[in-house]
PDB file of C-alpha atoms and ligand atoms in Angstrom:
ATOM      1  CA  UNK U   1     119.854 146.709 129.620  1.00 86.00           C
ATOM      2  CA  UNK U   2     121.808 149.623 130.779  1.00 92.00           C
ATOM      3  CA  UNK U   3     120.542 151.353 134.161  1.00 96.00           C
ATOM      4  CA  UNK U   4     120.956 154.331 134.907  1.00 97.00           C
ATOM      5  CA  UNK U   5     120.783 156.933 137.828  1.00 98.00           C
ATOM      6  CA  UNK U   6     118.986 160.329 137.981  1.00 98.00           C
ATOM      7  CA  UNK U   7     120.009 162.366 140.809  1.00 98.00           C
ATOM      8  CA  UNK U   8     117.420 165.118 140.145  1.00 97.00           C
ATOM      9  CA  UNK U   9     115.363 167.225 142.769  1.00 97.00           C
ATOM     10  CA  UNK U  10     113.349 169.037 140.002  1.00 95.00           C
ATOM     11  CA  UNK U  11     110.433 166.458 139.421  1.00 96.00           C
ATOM     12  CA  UNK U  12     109.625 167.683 135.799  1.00 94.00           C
ATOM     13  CA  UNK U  13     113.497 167.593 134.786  1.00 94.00           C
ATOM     14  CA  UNK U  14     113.928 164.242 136.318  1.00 96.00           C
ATOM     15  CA  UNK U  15     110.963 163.099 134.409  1.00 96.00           C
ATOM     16  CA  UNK U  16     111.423 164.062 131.270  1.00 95.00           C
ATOM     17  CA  UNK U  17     115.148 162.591 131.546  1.00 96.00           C
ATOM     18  CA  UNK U  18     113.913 159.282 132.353  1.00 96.00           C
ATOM     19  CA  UNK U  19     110.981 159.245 129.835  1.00 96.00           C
ATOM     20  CA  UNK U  20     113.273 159.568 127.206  1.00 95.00           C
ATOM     21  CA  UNK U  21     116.150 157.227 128.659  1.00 96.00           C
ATOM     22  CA  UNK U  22     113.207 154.613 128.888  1.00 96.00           C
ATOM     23  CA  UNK U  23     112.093 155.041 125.390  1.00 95.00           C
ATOM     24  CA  UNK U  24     115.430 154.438 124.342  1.00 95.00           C
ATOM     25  CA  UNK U  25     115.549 150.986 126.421  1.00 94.00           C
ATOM     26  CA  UNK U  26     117.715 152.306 129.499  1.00 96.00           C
ATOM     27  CA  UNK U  27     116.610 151.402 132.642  1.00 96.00           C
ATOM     28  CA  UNK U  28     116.112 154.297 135.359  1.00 97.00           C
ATOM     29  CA  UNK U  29     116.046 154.697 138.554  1.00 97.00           C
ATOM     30  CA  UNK U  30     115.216 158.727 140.078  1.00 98.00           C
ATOM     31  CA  UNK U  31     116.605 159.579 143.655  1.00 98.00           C
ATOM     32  CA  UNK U  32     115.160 163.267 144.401  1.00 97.00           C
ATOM     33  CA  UNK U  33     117.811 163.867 147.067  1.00 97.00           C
ATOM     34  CA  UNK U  34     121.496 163.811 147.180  1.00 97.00           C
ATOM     35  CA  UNK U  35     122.019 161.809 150.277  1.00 97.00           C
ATOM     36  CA  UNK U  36     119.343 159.401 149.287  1.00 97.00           C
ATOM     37  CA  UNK U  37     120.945 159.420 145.874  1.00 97.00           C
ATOM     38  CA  UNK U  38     124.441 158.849 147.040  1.00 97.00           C
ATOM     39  CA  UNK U  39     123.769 156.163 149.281  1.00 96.00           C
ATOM     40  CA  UNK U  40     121.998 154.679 146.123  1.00 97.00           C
ATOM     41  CA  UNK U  41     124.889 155.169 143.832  1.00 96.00           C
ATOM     42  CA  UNK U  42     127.305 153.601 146.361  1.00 95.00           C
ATOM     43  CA  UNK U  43     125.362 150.500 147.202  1.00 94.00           C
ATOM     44  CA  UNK U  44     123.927 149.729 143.579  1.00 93.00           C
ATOM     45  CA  UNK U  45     125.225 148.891 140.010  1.00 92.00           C
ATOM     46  CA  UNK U  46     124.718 151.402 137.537  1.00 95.00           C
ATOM     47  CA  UNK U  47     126.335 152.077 134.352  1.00 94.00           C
ATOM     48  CA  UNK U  48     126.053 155.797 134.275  1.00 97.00           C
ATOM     49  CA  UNK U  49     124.785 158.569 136.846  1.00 97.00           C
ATOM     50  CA  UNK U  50     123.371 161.973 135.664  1.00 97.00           C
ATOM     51  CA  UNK U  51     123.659 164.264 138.456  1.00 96.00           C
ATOM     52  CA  UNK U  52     122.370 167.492 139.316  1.00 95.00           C
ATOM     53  CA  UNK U  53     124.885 169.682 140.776  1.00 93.00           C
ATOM     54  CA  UNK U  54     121.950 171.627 144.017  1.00 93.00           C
ATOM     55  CA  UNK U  55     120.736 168.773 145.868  1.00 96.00           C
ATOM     56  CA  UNK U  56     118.867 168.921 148.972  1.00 96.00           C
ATOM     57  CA  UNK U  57     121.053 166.649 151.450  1.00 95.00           C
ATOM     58  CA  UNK U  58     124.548 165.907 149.743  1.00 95.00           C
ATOM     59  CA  UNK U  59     125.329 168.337 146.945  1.00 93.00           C
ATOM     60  CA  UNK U  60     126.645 167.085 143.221  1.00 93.00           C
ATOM     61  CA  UNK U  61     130.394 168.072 144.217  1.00 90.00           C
ATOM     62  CA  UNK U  62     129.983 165.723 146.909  1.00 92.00           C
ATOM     63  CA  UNK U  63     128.250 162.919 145.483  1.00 95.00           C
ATOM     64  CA  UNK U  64     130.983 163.670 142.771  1.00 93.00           C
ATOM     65  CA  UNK U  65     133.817 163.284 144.591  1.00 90.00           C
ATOM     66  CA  UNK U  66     132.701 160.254 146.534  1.00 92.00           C
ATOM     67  CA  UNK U  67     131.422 158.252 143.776  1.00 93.00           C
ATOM     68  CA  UNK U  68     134.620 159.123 142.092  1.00 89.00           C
ATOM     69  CA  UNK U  69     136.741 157.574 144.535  1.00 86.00           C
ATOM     70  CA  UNK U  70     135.123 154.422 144.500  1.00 87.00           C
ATOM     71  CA  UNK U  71     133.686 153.709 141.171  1.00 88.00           C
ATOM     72  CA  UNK U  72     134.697 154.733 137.608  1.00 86.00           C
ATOM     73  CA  UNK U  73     131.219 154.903 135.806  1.00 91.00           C
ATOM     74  CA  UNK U  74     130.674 158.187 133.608  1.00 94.00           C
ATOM     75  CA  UNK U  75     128.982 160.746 135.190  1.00 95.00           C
ATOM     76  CA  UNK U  76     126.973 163.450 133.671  1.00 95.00           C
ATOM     77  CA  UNK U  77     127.211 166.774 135.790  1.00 93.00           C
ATOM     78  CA  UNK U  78     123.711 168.880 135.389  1.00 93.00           C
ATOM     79  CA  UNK U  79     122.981 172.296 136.900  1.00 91.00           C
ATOM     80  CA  UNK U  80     120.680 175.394 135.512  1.00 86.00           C
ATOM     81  CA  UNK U  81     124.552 177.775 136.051  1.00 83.00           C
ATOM     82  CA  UNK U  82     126.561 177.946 133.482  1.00 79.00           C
ATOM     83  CA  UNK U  83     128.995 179.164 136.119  1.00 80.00           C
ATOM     84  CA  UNK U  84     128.592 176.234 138.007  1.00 79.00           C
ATOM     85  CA  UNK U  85     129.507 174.300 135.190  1.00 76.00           C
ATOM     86  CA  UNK U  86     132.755 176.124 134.461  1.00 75.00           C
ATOM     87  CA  UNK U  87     133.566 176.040 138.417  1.00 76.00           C
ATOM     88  CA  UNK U  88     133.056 172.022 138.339  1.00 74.00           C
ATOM     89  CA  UNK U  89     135.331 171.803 135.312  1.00 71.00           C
ATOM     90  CA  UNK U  90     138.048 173.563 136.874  1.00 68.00           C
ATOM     91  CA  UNK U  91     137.992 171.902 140.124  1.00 73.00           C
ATOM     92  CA  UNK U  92     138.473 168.290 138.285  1.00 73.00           C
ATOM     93  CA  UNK U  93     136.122 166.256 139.991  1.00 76.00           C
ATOM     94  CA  UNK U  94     136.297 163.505 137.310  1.00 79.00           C
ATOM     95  CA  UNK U  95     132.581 164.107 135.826  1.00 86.00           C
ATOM     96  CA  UNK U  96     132.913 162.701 132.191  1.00 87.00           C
ATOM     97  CA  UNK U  97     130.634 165.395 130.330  1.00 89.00           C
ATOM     98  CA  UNK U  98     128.581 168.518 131.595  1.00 89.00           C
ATOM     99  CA  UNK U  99     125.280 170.244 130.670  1.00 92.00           C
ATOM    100  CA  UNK U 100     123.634 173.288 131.738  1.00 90.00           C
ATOM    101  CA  UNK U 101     119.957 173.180 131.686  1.00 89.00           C
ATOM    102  CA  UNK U 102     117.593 173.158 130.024  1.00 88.00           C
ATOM    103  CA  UNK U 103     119.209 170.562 126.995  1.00 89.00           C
ATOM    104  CA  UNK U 104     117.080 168.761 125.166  1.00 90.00           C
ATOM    105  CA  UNK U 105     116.681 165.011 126.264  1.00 91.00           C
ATOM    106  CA  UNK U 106     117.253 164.079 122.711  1.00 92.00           C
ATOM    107  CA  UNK U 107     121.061 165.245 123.608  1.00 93.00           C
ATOM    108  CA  UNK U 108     120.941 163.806 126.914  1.00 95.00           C
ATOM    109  CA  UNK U 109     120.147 160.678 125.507  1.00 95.00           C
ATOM    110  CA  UNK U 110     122.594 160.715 123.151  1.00 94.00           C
ATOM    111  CA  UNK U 111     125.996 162.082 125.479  1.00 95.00           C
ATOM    112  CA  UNK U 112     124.417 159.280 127.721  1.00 96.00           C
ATOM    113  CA  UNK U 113     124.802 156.444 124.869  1.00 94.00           C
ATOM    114  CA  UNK U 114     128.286 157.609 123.770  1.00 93.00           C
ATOM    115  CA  UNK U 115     129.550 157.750 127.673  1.00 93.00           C
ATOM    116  CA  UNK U 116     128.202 153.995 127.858  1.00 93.00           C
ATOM    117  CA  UNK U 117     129.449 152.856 124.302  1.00 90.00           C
ATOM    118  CA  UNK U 118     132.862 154.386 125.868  1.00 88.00           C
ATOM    119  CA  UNK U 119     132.789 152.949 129.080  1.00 87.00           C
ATOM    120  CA  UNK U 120     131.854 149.872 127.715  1.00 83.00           C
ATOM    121  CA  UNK U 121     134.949 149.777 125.505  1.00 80.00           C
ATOM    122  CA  UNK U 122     137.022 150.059 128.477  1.00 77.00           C
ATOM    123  CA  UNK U 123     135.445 147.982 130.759  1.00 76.00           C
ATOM    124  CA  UNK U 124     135.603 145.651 127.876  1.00 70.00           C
ATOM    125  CA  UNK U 125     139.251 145.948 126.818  1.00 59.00           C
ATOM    126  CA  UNK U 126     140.924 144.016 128.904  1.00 54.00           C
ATOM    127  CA  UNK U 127     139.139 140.914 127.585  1.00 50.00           C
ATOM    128  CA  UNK U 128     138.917 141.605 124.159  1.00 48.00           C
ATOM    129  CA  UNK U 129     139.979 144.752 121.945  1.00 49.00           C
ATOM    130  CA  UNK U 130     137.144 146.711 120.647  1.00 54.00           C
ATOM    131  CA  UNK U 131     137.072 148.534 117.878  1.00 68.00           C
ATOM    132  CA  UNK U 132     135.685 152.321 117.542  1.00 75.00           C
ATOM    133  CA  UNK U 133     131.995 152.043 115.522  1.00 85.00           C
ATOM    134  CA  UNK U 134     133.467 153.963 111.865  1.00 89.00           C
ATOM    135  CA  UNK U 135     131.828 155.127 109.064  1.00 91.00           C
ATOM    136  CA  UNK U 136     134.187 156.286 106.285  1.00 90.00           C
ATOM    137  CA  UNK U 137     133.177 157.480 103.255  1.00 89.00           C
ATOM    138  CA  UNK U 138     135.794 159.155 100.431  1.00 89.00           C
ATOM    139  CA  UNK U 139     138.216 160.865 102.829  1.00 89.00           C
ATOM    140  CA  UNK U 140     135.419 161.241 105.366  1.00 92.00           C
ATOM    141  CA  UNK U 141     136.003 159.588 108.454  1.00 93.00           C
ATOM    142  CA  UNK U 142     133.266 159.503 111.346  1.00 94.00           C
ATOM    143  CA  UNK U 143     134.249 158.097 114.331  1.00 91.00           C
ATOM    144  CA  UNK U 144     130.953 157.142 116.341  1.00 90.00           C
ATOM    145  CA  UNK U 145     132.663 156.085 119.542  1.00 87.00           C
ATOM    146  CA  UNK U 146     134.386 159.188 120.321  1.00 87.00           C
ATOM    147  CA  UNK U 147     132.245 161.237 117.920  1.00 90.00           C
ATOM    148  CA  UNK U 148     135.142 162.378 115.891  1.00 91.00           C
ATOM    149  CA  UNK U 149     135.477 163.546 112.420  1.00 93.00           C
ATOM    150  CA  UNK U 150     138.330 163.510 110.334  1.00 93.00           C
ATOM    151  CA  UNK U 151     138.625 165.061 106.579  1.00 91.00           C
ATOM    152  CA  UNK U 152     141.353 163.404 104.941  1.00 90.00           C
ATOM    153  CA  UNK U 153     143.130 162.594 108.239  1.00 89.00           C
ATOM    154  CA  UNK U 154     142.966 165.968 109.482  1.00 90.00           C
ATOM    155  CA  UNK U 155     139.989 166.666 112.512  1.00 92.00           C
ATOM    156  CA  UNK U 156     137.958 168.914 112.313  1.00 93.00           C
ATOM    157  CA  UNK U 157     135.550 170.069 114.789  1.00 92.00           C
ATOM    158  CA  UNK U 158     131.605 169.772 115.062  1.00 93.00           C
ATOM    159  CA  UNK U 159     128.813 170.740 117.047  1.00 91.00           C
ATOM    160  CA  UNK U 160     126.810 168.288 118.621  1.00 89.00           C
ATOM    161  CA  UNK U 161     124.404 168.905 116.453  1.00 91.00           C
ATOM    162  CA  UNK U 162     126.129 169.117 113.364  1.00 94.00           C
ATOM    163  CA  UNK U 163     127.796 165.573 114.430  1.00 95.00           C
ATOM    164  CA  UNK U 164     124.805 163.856 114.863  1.00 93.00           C
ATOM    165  CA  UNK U 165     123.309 165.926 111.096  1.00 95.00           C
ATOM    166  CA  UNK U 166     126.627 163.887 109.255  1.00 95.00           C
ATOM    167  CA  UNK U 167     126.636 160.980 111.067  1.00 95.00           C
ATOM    168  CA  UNK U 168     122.683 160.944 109.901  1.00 94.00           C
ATOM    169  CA  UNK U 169     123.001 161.291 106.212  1.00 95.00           C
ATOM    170  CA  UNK U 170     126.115 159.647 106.242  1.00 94.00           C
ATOM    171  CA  UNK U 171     124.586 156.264 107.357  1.00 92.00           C
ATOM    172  CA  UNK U 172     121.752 156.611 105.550  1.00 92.00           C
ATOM    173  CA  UNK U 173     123.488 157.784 101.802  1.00 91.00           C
ATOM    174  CA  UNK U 174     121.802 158.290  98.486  1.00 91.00           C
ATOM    175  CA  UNK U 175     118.180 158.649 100.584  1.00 93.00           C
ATOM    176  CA  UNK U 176     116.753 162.196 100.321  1.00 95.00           C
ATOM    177  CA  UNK U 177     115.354 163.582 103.235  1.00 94.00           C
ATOM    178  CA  UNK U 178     113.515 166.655 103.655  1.00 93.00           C
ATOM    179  CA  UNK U 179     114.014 169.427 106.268  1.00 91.00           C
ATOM    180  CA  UNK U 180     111.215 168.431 107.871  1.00 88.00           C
ATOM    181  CA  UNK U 181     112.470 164.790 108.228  1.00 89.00           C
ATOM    182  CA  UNK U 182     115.846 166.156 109.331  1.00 92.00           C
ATOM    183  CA  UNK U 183     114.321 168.742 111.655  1.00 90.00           C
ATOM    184  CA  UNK U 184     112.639 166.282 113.662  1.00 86.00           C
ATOM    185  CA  UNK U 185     115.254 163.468 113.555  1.00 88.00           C
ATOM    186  CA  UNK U 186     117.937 165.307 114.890  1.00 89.00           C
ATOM    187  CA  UNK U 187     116.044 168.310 117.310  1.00 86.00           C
ATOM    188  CA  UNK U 188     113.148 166.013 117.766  1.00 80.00           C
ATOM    189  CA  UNK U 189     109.742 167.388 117.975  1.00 68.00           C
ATOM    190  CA  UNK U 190     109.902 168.715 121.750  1.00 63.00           C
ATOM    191  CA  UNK U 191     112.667 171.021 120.281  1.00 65.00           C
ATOM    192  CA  UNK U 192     111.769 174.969 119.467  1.00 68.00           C
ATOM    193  CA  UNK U 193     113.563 176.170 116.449  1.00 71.00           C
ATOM    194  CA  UNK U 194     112.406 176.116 112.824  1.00 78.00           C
ATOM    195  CA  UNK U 195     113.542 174.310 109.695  1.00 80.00           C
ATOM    196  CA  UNK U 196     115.779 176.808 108.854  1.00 87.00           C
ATOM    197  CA  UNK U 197     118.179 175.630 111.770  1.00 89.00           C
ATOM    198  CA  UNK U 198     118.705 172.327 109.307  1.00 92.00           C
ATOM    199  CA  UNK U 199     119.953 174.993 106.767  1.00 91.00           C
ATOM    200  CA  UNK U 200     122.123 176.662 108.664  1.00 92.00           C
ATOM    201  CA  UNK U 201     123.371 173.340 110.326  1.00 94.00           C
ATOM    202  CA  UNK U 202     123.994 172.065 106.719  1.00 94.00           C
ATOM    203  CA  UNK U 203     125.722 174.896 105.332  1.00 92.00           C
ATOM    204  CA  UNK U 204     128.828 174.692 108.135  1.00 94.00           C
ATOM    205  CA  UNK U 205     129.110 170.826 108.037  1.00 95.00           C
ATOM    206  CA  UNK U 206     129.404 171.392 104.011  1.00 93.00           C
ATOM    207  CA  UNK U 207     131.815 173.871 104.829  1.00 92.00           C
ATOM    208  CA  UNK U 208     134.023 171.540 107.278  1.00 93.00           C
ATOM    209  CA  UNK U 209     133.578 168.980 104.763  1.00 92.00           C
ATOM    210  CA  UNK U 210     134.819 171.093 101.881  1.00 89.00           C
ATOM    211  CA  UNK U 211     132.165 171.007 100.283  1.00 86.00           C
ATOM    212  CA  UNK U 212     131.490 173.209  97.455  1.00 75.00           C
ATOM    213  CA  UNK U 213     127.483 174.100  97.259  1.00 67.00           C
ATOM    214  CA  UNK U 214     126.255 173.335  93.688  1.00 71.00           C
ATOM    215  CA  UNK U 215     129.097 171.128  92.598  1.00 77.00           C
ATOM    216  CA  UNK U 216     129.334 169.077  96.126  1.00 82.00           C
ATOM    217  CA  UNK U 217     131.056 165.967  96.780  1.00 87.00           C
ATOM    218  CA  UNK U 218     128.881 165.154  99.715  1.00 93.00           C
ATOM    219  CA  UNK U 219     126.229 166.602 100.705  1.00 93.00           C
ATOM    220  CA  UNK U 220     123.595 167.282  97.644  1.00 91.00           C
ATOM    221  CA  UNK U 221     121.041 169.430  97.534  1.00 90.00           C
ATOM    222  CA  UNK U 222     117.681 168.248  95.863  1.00 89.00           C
ATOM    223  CA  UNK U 223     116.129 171.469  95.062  1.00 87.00           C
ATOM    224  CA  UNK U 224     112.808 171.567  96.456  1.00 87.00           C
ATOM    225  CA  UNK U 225     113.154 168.178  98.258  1.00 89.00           C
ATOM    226  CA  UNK U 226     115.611 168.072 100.742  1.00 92.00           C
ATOM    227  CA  UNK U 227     119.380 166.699 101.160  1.00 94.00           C
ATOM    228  CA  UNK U 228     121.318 163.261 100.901  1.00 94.00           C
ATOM    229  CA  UNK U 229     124.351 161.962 100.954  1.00 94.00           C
ATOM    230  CA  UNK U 230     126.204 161.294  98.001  1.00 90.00           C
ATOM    231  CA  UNK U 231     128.177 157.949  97.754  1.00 83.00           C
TER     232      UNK U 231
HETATM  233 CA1   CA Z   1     118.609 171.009 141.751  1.00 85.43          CA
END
């Protein structure tokens, strides 16, 4: 089981984050300051730290930096800034992925599965070569490791959201599922938004896919139902 470490003064945030890493079998362990939390990080084994950037103690930058130089586990920089966030990019502190709060833990959970999948793969590949987790259907290839897409060799970009929509229907084809089932698959019910978000969502993957609506190659539209994916 994969453990992980929540460097997280704000008790609710830290919570939450660990409720949902639990129910999706990580182990966690919450340090609520950053000299607590960096002593913890340097002295334990863990496969992936998120870390909030204002710390009481030893800021993120610091625990950053330090961890960094020691260890090469992903790291997942938090803070409520989006400034801060830009300001930690640009100073290249070797954080894997960044979020400004609040995100939902439903993404949390799943940036922190692709970091480990990833880190994994290169922990892994110097005993044996592991291949990216694919799913290609006519022309459409999704790569699940590095959360890629590619439309007849050619990438195209998606939103995390819109990623994890495709990757959905893709791997579950010719199965109809309704807004509703979408809605709460892929926002999850803590989310706030409406059904009409799956719509919207819907409409730009069809039009990255190329996807004409009413004559699509993809993604079908069962009036009144909901959508699959054709195969
Ligand atoms: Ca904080």
């Amino acid at each position: 089981m994969a453990k992980i470490l929540i460097i997280e003064d704000e008790k609710e945030i830290a919570d939450l984050e660990k409720d949902y890493l639990e129910m999706n079998n990580f182990e966690v362990e919450i340090y609520d300051r950053g000299d607590t939390g960096l002593e913890a990080a340097e002295n334990n084994d863990y496969d992936l730290i998120v870390l909030d950037l204002m710390l009481p103690g030893v800021d993120g930058f610091d625990i950053c930096r330090k961890v960094r130089a020691e260890k090469d586990i992903p790291i997942i920089m938090v803070s409520a800034k989006k400034d801060d966030i830009d300001k930690i990019r640009g100073l290249g502190l070797g954080a894997d992925d960044y979020m400004t709060k609040p995100f939902s833990p439903g993404e949390l959970v799943a940036r922190v599965k692709a970091h480990i999948a990833q880190y994994q793969r290169l922990v892994g590949a110097g005993n044996k070569k592991q291949e990216n987790d694919i799913i290609e259907i006519r022309g459409v290839k999704i790569d699940k490791t590095a959360r890629r897409v590619f439309i007849d060799g050619e990438e195209k970009i998606f939103t995390t959201k819109e990623f994890d929509l495709l990757t959905f229907l893709a791997e579950n084809p010719n199965k109809v599922y309704t807004k509703d089932d979408l809605f709460r698959t892929i926002w999850g019910m803590e989310s706030v938004g409406d059904i009409a978000t799956v719509t919207v969502h819907i409409k730009k993957i069809r039009e990255k896919l190329g996807d004409v609506s009413g004559d699509s190659k993809y993604i079908e539209t069962i009036w009144g139902v909901g959508y699959r994916f054709k195969i």
